[in-house]
Structure formats: C-alpha cells, structure tokens
Coordinates of C-alpha atoms and ligand atoms in Angstrom, one line a residue:
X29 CA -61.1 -66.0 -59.7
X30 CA -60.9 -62.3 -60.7
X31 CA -63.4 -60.6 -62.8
X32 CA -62.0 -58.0 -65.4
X33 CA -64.7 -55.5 -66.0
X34 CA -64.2 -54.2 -69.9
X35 CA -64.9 -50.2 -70.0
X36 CA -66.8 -48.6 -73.0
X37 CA -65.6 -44.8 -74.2
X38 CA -68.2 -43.0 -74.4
X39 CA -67.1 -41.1 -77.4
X40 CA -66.3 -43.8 -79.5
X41 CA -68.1 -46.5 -78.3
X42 CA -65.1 -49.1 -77.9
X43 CA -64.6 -51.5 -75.1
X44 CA -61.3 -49.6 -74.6
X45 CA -60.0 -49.9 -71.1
X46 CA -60.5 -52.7 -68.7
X47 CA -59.4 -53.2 -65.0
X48 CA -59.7 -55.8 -62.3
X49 CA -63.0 -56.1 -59.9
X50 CA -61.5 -55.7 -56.3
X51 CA -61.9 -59.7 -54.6
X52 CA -63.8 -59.7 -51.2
X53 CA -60.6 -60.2 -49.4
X54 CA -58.6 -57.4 -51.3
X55 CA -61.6 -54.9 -50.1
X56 CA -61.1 -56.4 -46.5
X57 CA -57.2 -55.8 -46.9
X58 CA -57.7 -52.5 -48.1
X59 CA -60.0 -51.8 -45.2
X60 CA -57.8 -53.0 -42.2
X61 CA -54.5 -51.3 -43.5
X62 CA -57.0 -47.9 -44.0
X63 CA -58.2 -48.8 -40.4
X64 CA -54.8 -49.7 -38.9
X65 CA -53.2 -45.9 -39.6
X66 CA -56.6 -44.0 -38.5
X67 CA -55.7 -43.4 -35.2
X68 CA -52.3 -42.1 -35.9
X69 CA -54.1 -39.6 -38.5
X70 CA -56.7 -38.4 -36.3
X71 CA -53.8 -37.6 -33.5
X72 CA -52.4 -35.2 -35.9
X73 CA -53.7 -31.9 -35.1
X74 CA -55.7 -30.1 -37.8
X75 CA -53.2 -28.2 -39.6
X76 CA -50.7 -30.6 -39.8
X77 CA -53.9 -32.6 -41.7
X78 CA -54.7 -29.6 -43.7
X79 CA -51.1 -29.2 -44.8
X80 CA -51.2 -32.8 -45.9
X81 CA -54.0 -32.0 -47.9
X82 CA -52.8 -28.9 -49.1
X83 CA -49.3 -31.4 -50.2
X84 CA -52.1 -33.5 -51.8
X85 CA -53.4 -30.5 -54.2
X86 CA -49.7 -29.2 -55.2
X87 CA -49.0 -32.4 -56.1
X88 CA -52.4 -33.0 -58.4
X89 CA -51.5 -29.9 -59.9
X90 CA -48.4 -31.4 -61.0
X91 CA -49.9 -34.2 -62.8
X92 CA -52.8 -33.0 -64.0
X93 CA -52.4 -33.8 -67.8
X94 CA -52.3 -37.4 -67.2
X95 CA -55.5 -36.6 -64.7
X96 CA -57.4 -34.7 -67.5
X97 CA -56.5 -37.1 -70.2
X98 CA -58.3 -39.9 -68.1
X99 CA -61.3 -38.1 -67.2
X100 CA -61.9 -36.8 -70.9
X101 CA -62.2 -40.4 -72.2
X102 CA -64.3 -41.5 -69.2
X103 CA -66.7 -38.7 -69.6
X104 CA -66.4 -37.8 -73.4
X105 CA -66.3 -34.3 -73.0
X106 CA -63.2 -31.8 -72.4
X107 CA -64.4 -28.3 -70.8
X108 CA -65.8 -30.0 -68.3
X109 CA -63.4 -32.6 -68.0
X110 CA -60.8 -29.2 -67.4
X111 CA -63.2 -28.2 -64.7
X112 CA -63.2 -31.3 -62.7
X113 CA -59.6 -31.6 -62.7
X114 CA -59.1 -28.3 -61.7
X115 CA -61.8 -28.6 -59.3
X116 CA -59.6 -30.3 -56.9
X117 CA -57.3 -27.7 -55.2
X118 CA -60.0 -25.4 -55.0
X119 CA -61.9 -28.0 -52.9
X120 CA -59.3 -29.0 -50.3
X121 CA -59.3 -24.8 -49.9
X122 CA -62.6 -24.7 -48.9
X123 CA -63.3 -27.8 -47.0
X124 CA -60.3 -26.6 -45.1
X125 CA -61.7 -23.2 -44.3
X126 CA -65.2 -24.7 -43.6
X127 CA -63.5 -27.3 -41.5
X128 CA -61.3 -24.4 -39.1
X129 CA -64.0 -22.3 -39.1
X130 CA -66.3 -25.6 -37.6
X131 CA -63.8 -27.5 -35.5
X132 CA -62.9 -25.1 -32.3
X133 CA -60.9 -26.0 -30.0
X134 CA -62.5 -27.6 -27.2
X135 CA -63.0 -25.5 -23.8
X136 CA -63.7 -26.7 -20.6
X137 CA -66.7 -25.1 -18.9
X138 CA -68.8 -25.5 -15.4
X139 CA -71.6 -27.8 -15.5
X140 CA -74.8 -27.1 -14.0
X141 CA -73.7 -29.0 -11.1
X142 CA -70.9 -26.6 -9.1
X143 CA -68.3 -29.5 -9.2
X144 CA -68.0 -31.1 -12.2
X145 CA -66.3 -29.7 -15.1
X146 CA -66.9 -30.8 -18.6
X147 CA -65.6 -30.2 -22.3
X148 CA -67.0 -31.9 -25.4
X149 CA -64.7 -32.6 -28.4
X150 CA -65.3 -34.6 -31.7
X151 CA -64.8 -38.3 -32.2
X152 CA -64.0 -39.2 -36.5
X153 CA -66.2 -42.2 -36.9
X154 CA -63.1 -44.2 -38.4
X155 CA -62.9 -45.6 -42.2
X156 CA -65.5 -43.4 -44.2
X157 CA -66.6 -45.2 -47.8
X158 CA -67.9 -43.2 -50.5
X159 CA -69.2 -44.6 -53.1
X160 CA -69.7 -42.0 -56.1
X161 CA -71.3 -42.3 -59.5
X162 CA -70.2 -41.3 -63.5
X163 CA -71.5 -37.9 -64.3
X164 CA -68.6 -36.3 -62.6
X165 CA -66.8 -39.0 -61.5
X166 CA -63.6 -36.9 -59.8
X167 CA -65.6 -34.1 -58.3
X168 CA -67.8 -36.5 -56.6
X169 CA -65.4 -38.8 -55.2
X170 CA -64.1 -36.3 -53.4
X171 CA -66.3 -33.9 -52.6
X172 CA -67.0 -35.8 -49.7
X173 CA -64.1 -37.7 -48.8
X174 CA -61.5 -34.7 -48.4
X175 CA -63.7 -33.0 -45.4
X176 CA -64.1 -36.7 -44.1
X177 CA -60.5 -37.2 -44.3
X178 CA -59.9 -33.4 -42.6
X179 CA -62.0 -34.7 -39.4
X180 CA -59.4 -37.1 -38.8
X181 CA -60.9 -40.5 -40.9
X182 CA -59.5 -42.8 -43.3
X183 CA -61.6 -43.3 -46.2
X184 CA -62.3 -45.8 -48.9
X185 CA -63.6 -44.7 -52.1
X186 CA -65.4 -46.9 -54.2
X187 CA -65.4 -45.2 -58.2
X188 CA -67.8 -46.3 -60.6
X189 CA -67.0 -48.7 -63.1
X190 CA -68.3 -46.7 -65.6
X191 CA -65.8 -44.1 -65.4
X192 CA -62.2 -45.7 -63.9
X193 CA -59.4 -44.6 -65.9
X194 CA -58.9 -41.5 -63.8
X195 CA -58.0 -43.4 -60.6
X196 CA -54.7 -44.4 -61.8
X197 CA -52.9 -41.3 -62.5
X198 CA -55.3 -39.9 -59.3
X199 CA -53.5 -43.0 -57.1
X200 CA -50.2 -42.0 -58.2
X201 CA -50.6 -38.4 -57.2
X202 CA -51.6 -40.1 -53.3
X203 CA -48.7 -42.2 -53.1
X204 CA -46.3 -39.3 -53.4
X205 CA -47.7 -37.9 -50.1
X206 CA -46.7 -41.1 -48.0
X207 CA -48.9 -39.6 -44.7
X208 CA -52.4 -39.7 -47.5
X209 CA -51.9 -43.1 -48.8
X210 CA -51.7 -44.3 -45.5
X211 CA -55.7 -43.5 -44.8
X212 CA -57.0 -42.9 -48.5
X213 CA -57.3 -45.4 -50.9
X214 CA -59.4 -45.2 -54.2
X215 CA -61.0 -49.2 -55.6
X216 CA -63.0 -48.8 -58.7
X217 CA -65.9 -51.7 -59.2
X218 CA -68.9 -52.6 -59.7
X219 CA -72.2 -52.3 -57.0
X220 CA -70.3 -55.6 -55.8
X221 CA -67.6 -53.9 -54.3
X222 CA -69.7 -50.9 -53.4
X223 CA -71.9 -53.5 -51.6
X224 CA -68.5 -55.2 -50.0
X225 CA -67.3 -51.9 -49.0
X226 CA -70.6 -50.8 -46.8
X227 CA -69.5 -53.8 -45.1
X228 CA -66.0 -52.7 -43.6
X229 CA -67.0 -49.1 -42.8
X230 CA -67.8 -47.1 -39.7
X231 CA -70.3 -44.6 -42.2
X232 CA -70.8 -44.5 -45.6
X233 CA -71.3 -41.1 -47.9
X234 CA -73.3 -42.5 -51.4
X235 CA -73.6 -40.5 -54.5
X236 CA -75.9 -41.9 -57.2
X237 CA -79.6 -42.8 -57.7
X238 CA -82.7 -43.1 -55.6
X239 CA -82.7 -47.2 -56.3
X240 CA -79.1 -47.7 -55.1
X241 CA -79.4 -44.9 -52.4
X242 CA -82.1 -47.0 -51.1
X243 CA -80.0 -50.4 -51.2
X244 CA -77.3 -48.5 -49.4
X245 CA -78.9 -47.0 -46.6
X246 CA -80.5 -50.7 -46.2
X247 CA -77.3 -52.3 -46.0
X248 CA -75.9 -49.2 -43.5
X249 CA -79.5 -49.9 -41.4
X250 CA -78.2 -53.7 -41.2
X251 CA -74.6 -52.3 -39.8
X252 CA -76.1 -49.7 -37.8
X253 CA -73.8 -47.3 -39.4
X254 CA -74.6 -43.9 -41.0
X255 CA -75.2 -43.1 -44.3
X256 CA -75.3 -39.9 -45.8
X257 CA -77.4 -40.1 -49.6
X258 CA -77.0 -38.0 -52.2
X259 CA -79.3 -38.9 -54.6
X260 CA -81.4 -37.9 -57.7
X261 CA -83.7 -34.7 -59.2
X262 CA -86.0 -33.6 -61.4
X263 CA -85.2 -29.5 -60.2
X264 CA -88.2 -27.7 -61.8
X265 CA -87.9 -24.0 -62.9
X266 CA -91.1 -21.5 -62.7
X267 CA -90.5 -18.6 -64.9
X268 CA -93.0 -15.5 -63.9
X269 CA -95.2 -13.6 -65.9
X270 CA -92.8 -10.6 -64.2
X271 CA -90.0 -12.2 -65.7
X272 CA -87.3 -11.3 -68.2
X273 CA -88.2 -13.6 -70.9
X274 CA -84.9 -13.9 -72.7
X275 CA -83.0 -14.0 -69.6
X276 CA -84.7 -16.5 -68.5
X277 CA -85.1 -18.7 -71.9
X278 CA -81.4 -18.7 -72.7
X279 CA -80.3 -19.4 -68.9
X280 CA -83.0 -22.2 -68.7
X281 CA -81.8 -23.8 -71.7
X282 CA -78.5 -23.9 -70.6
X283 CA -78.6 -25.3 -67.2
X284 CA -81.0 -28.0 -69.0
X285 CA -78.3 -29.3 -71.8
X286 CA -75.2 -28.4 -69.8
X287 CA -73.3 -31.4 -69.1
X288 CA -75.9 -33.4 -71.5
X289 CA -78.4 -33.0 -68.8
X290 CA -76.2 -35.2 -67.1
X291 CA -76.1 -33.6 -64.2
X292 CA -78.4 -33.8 -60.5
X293 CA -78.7 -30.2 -60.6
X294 CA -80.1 -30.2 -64.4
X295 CA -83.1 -28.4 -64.5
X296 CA -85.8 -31.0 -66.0
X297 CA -89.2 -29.5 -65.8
X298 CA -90.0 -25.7 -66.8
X299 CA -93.4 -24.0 -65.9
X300 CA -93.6 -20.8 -67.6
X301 CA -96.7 -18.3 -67.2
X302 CA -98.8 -18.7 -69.7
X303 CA -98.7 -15.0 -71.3
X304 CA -94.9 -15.7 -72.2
X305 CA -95.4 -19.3 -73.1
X306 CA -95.2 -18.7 -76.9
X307 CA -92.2 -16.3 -76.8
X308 CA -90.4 -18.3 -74.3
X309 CA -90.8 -21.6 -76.3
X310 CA -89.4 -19.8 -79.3
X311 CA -86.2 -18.1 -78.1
X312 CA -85.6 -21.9 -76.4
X313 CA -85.5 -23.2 -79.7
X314 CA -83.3 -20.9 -80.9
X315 CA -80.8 -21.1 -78.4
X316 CA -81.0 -25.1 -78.5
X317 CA -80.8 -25.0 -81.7
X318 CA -77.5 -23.2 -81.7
X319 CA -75.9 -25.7 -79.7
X320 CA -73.0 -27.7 -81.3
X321 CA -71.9 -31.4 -80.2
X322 CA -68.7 -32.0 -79.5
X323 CA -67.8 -34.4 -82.4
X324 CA -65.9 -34.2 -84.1
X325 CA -64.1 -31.9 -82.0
X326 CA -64.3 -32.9 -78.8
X327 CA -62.4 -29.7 -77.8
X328 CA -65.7 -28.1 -79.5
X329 CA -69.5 -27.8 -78.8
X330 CA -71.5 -27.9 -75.9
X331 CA -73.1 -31.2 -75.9
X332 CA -70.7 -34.5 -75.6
X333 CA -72.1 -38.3 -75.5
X334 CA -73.9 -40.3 -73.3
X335 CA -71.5 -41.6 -70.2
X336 CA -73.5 -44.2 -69.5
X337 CA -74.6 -47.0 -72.2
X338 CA -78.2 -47.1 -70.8
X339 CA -79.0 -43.4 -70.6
X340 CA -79.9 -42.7 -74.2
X341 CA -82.2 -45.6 -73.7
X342 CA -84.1 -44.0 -71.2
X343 CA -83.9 -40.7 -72.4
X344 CA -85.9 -42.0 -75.6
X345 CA -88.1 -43.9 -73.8
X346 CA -89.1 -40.9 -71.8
X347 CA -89.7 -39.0 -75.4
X348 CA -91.9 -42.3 -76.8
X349 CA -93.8 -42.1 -73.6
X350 CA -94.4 -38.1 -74.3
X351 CA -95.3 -38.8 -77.4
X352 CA -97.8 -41.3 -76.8
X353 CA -99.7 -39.0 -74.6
X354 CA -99.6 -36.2 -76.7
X355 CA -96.3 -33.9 -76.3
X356 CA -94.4 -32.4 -79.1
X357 CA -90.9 -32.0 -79.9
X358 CA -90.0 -28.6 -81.0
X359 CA -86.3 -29.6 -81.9
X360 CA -83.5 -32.4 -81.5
X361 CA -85.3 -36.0 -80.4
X362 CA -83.5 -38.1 -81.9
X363 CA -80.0 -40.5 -80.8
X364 CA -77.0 -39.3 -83.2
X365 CA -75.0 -42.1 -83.5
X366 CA -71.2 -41.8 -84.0
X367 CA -69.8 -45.1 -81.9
X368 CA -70.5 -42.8 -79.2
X369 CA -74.0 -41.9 -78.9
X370 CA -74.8 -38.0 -78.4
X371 CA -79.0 -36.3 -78.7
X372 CA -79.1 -32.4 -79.7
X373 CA -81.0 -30.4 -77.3
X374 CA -84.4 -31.4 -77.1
X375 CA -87.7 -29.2 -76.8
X376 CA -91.1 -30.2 -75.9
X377 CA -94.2 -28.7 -75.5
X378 CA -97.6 -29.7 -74.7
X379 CA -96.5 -32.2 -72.4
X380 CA -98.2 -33.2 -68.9
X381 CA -97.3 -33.4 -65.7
X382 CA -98.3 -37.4 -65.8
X383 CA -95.8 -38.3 -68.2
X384 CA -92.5 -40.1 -67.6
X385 CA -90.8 -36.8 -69.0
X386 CA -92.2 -35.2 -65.8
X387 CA -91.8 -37.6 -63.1
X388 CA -88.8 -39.5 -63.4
X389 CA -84.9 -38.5 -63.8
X390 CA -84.3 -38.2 -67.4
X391 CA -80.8 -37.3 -66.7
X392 CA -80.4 -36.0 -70.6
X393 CA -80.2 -32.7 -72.9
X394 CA -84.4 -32.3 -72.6
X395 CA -86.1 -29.4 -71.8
X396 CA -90.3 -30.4 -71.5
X397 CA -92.3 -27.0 -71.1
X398 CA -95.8 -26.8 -69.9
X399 CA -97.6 -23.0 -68.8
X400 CA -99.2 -22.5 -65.7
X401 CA -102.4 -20.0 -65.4
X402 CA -101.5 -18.6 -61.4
X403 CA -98.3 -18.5 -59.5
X404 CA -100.8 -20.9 -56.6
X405 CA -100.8 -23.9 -59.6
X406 CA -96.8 -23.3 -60.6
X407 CA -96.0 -24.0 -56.8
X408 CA -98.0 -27.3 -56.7
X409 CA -96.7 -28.8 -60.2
X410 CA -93.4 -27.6 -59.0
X411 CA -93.8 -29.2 -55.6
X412 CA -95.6 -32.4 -57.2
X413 CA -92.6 -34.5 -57.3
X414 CA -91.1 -37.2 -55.3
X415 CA -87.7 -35.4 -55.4
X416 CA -86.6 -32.2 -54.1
X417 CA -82.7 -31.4 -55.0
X418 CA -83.2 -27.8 -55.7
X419 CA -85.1 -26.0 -58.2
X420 CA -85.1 -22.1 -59.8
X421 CA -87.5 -19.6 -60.3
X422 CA -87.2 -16.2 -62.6
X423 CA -89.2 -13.1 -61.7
X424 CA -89.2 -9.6 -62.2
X425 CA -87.7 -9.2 -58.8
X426 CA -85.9 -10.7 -56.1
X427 CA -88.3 -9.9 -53.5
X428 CA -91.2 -12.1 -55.4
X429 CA -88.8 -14.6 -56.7
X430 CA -87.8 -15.0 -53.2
X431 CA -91.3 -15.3 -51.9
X432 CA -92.0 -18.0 -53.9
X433 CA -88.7 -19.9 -53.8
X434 CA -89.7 -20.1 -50.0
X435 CA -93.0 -22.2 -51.0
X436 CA -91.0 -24.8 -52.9
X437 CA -89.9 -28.3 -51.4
X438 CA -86.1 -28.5 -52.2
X439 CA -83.1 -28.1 -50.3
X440 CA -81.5 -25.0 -52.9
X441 CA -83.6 -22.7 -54.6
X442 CA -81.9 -20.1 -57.6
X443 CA -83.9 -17.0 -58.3
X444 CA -83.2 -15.1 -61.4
X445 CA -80.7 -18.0 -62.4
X446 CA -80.3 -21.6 -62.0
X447 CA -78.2 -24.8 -61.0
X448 CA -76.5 -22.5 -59.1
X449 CA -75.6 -25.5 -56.3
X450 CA -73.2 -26.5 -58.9
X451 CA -70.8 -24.0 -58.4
X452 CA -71.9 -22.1 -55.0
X453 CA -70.5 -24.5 -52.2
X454 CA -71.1 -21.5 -49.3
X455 CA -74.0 -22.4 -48.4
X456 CA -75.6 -25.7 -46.3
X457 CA -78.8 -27.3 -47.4
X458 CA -79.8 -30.3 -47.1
X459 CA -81.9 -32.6 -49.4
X460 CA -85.6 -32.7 -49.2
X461 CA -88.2 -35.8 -50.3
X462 CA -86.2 -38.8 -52.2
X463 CA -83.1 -36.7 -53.3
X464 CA -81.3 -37.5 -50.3
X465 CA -80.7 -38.0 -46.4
X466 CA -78.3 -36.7 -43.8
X467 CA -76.7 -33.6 -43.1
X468 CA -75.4 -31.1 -45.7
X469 CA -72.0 -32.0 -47.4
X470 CA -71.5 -28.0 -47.7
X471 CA -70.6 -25.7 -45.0
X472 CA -69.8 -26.2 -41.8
X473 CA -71.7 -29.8 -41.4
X474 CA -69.5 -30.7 -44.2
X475 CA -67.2 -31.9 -42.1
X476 CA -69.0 -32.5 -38.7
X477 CA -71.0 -35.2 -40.2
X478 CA -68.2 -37.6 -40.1
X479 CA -67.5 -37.2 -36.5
X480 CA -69.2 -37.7 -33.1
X481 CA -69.5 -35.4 -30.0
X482 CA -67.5 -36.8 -27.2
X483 CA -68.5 -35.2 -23.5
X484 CA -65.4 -35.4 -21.0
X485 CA -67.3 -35.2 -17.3
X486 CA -64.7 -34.5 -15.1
X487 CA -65.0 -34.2 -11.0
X488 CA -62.2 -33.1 -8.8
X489 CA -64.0 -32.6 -5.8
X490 CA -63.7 -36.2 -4.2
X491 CA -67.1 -36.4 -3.7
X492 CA -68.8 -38.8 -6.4
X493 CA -72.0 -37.0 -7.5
X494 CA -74.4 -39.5 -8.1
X495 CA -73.8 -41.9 -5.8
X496 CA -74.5 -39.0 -3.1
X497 CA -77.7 -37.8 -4.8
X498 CA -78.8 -41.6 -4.8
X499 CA -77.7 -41.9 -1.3
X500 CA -79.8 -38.9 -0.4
X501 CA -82.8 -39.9 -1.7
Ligands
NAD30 P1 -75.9 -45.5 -59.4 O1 -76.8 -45.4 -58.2 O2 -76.2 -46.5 -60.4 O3 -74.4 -45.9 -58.9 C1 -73.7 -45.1 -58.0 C2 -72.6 -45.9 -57.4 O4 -73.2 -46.9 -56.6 C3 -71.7 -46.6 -58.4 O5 -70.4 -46.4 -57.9 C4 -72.2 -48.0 -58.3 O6 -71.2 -48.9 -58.7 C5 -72.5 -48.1 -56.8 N1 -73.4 -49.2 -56.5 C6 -74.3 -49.9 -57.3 N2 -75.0 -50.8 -56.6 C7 -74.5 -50.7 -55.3 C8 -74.8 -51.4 -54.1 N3 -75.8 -52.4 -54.0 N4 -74.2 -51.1 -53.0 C9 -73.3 -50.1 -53.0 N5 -72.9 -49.4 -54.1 C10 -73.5 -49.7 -55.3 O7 -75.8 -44.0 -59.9 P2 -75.1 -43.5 -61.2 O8 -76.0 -44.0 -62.4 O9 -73.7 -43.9 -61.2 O10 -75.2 -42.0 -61.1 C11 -76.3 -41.2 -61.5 C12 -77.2 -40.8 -60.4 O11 -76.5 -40.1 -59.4 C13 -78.4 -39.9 -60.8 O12 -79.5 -40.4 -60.2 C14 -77.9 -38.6 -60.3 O13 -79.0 -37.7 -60.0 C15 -77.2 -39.0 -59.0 N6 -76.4 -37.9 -58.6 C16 -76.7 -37.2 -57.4 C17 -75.9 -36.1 -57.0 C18 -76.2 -35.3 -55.7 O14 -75.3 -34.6 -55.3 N7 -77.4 -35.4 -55.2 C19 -74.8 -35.8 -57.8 C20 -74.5 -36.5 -58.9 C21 -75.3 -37.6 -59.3

C-alpha cells in the first residue's frame, strides 16, 4: 500500500502539499534502470559529460520560476530561496573546473622494474545516493551529486520530506536532457527511503545531522560501501580584545540569524574579550533588534519561519534550559506565531558553557555571549565542543587572527568575518570531531571521492616477472 506523506508550509502552517513515499520495489526500479545506463555514461569522455551538464544548467535557467516558486513555499523565505535557485549554474561551473583541473589524462610511465609499464586511471564507484536535508534543500542535493555525476556515476537523490515541492519542476528540467535522466533521478521520502536507498548504492554522500549521519554510515559499514557525512555545528566565534568591535558585532549578528540560524555554518557560540563585552553586547542588540521578519511580506525582512515543525521546539527548549541555569535574554525569546511559526533574533548573556545553548545544535536565530579573560581560555571554550564545522575569529589583524585560527579544531576557519564556507567553495577542508567524515566535497577531492584508482600493470617483455623472481629464489 502506498503512504502519502502530507507536507506542512512553513509560512502558513497548512498541510498544503502531499506526495507519494517511494515503495521498496520502486526505489529498487529506480536503482537498476540508474545502474543499467552507468556504464554507457562513464564511457563518455569528460567534456562530452560536462556539456551535458552545462545542457542541464541552460535548461534550469529556463524554468526557474516554477523552480523558485517551489523552493519559497518549502523554505518560507524568498532571498534566499532566489539564491538557491540561482545557485545551480554556478555550481555545475565550478564542479566542472575543479573536476578538469583534477581528472588528467592518464599517462603511462616505467615502473621500478625496467619491463613493466604502468598507468593508473579512475574507476566511478557506480550509482552514488545522496541523501540531503531541509535548510537548503536544492543547494544540498546537488552540491554533491553534480561532481559525482561529472566522474562518470549515476546518482540517486533522496530529498527530504520536509521540503519536496521543488523536485517536480527540478525533474522536468532533467527529462529534457534525455542523456541526464538516464543516470539522475531525484525520490523525495522519508528516512525510509533514505534507509532503502543506502541499500542499492555503491557509496552514499549524507547531508543532515549527527544522529542520522551516524545511522547512515552504520548501514554503509554493513554494505561495506563509503559514506561521505556531512553533518552538524555549533561554529564558535572569538572576538579579540584587538578587534573592531562594531565590525565584528554587526557581522556576528548576521551570520547568527541569517537564514534563521538555520544554517550548519551559523555561528552559535560567541566569546568576546572581556574589555569589549559590554559594548559588544549592546551594538548586538541593536542590530538584532533592527531585524524585520518576513511576514507579512515574505519578499521583506530578514528572518522567515521555522522549516522544520520541531525546530522552534528545540530552540525554546534550549532558552528554558538557559534560563534555568541562570542566562539572560537581551532581546527576542519568544515563538511569534502566525500559522507559520517565526522567533526575532535572540540575545543572551551570562550564559555557560554547560548549558544546552552551548553544546548542542540549536539550529535557530540565537546568539548566546559569554567573555573570556585570555586568548589561552577563548581557544579551549572554543575547542570544547564535540563538533568542529568551522568557526571565526575577529582581531585587530590578520597575522593574530590567523595565529589563532590555527589553534582551533574545525575544518574552516574565517578571520575578520564569518560563515564564509557558505559562499567560498575554492578551498578543500574537511570536517573535524562529529561534524562529518570523508574527504572534502570542495576542490579538487570534490570529485575524486566518488571514484577509485585503477593501476594498468602492463609487461611486453615475454618474460613474466614474478614467476621468475619466485623461480629465482
Ligand atoms: P536529518 O538528519 O534529520 O535528515 C537528513 C536526511 O536524512 C533527510 O533526507 C532524511 O529523510 C534522511 N534520513 C532520515 N533517517 C534516515 C535513515 N535512517 N537513513 C537514511 N536517511 C535518513 O537532518 P535535517 O534535520 O534534515 O537537516 C538538518 C541537519 O543537517 C543539521 O544538523 C545541520 O547542521 C545539518 N547540515 C549539515 C551541513 C553540512 O554541510 N555539514 C549542511 C546543511 C545541514
């Protein structure tokens, strides 16, 4: 029997949408045909790939008001819903450039031994699933699956059910470019499917929290299959005593509440010296304060609604566990309720690093501050977590910014700014502690990490190498 999940809008709080969960045997289906046209895509060279890709991103740009439309009621926000959806072309331009500039063509070369020749090329593993989560639902669906499909895989992408209606319009756009929907196919469902999907793959690449990154890279451990994690944060920021004050006040507050905090890269802990505490807490304030919702313009304000139904749950549970132990909130703490459910921008002080507030993902517009008295004690609070995503730090130069950013545990550090990994995809780095496992998805690895090395030992000399050094012996 088929299950019909029933979607909530997150701006209006209606069950408004609903869609079918995929049955084990359609996932299997979907799988083989995937599987069955893999070979024939990995035999196309690279640019004839790429300029299947590139076919893929005209063609996006061509229906990309029915794209944004979807993405804004699954998300509840529009600016960001714009980026996402424009995010796309971009992408397949530099996953292609990373991917040239990684994949050379292979050379033969001289092995130690005189007679024997070798060359080493790259195996794609075969059907690639990635699973993504809500918070940017496009962006993260294929962030990993276009430099997967570039090394010659099919992929199957498993959305989440929270956030589905964009994979309609996003199928149509792959079904005009026949050569795409042979190896790409997108099946929004619940962990079920995600679950049934591990099962069918050669790797898996998993966006989403620590719990289900755990389950995953169990059920990949079972297969004996790869699985690259992408998980949670808690990115601290240390502002200096050296630092610019503002600067760093009205950037801190907006990398906390951007995106309703709903983001990995959100910053959720601030140390400040103590000698600015009191100035840096006020002009956070102020610039919280300024922030506007976006209801009941969605096309206006900064902060939109909760994506996911439980997150203002946890959010406030993190504040009533604050609370309790002796934190104050400055400004905001409390759910605005519209159907939709939205939280201003919330500031608190005296809090400790024991609290929930400190510890676990709040994943919501809250910015807890807590002054340190030496730049030794800001490294260990920072560094006192069991995630390490990437974090910031703000100083009155680069040179001690850097020096410090050097003593942190996380895979991206931003000095005099932050959440830079959003936007700067140069770079590789890999995730430290809990926030995730396996090569980077950025740079050249980005691509490499859904292939194999493949060593061609080749002797022409008629003489068979080790049989003679066993004979010999
Ligand atoms: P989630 O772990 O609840 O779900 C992620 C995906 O896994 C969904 O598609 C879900 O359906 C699927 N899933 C659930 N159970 C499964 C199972 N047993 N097997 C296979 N798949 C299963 O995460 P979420 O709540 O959707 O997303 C928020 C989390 O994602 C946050 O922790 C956030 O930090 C993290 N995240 C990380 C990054 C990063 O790049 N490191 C980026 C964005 C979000």
């Amino acid at each position: 029997m088929t299950t019909v999940n029933k979607v909530r809008n997150p701006y209006t709080g209606e069950r408004d949408y609903e869609f079918p969960e995929p049955t084990g045997s359609q996932i299997a289906e979907v799988a083989q045909r995937l599987r069955s046209h893999q070979a024939a895509w990995a035999a196309k060279s690279m640019a004839q790939r790429v300029a299947v890709l590139r076919e893929f991103g005209q063609r996006w740009g061509l229906h990309r008001a029915e794209i944004l439309a979807a993405i804004q009621t699954d998300t509840g926000r529009s600016h960001v819903a714009r980026l996402e959806t424009d995010s796309i072309p971009d992408t397949i331009e530099r996953v292609v450039s990373d991917i040239q500039s990684a994949f050379t063509e292979p050379e033969p070369r001289s092995a130690g031994i005189a007679v024997i020749t070798g060359w080493q090329h790259r195996v794609p593993y075969g059907l690639i699933g990635n699973i993504a989560p809500w918070n940017f639902p496009i962006i993260l669906s294929f962030i990993d699956t276009l430099p997967a499909l570039a090394a010659g895989n099919a992929v199957l992408v498993k959305p989440s059910e929270v956030t589905p209606r964009w994979v309609e319009p996003v199928r149509r756009v792959i079904s005009e470019v026949p050569e795409l929907s042979d190896v790409l196919e997108l099946l929004p469902g619940t962990g079920q499917t995600g679950a049934a999907v591990i099962e069918h793959v050669d790797a898996v690449a998993f966006t989403g929290s620590v719990a289900t990154g755990r389950k995953v890279y169990e059920a990949a451990a079972r297969r004996f299959i790869p699985a690259f994690l992408e998980l949670g944060g808690k990115d601290p920021v240390i502002v200096l005593e050296s630092a610019d004050v503002k600067f760093a006040a009205d950037t801190v507050t907006n990398c906390s509440v951007g995106s309703t905090g709903q983001a990995c890269q959100s910053l959720e802990r601030v140390y400040v010296a103590r000698p600015l505490l009191d100035e840096f807490v006020a002009e956070v304030v102020a610039v919280a304060e300024s922030v506007t919702l976006n209801y009941p313009d969605i096309d206006a304000g900064l902060i939109g609604p909760f994506i996911f139904e439980k997150q203002p749950h946890i959010v406030m549970e993190h504040l009533r566990d604050a609370v309790a132990k002796g934190a104050e909130i400055q400004c905001g703490g409390e759910i605005i309720d519209h159907g939709g459910q939205w939280i201003r921008p919330t500031v608190l002080t005296n809090v400790r690093q024991d609290m929930k507030v400190m510890q676990e993902e709040t994943f919501g517009p809250v910015i807890p501050i807590m002054a340190f008295d030496s730049v030794t004690e800001a490294i260990e609070l920072a560094n006192d977590s069991i995630y390490g995503l990437s974090a910031s730090v703000f100083a009155g130069s680069l040179e001690e910014g850097r020096n410090i950013a050097q003593q942190l545990k996380a895979g991206a550090v931003s000095v005099n700014d932050a959440s830079l990994t959003a936007f700067v995809h140069d770079f590789s780095h890999d995730s430290f502690g809990f926030s995730g496992l396996g090569s980077s998805r950025f740079g050249p690895s980005a691509g490499l990490r859904y292939t194999r090395e493949q060593a061609i030992l080749e002797n022409d000399s008629g003489q068979a190498v080790v049989a003679s050094i066993i004979q010999s012996s």
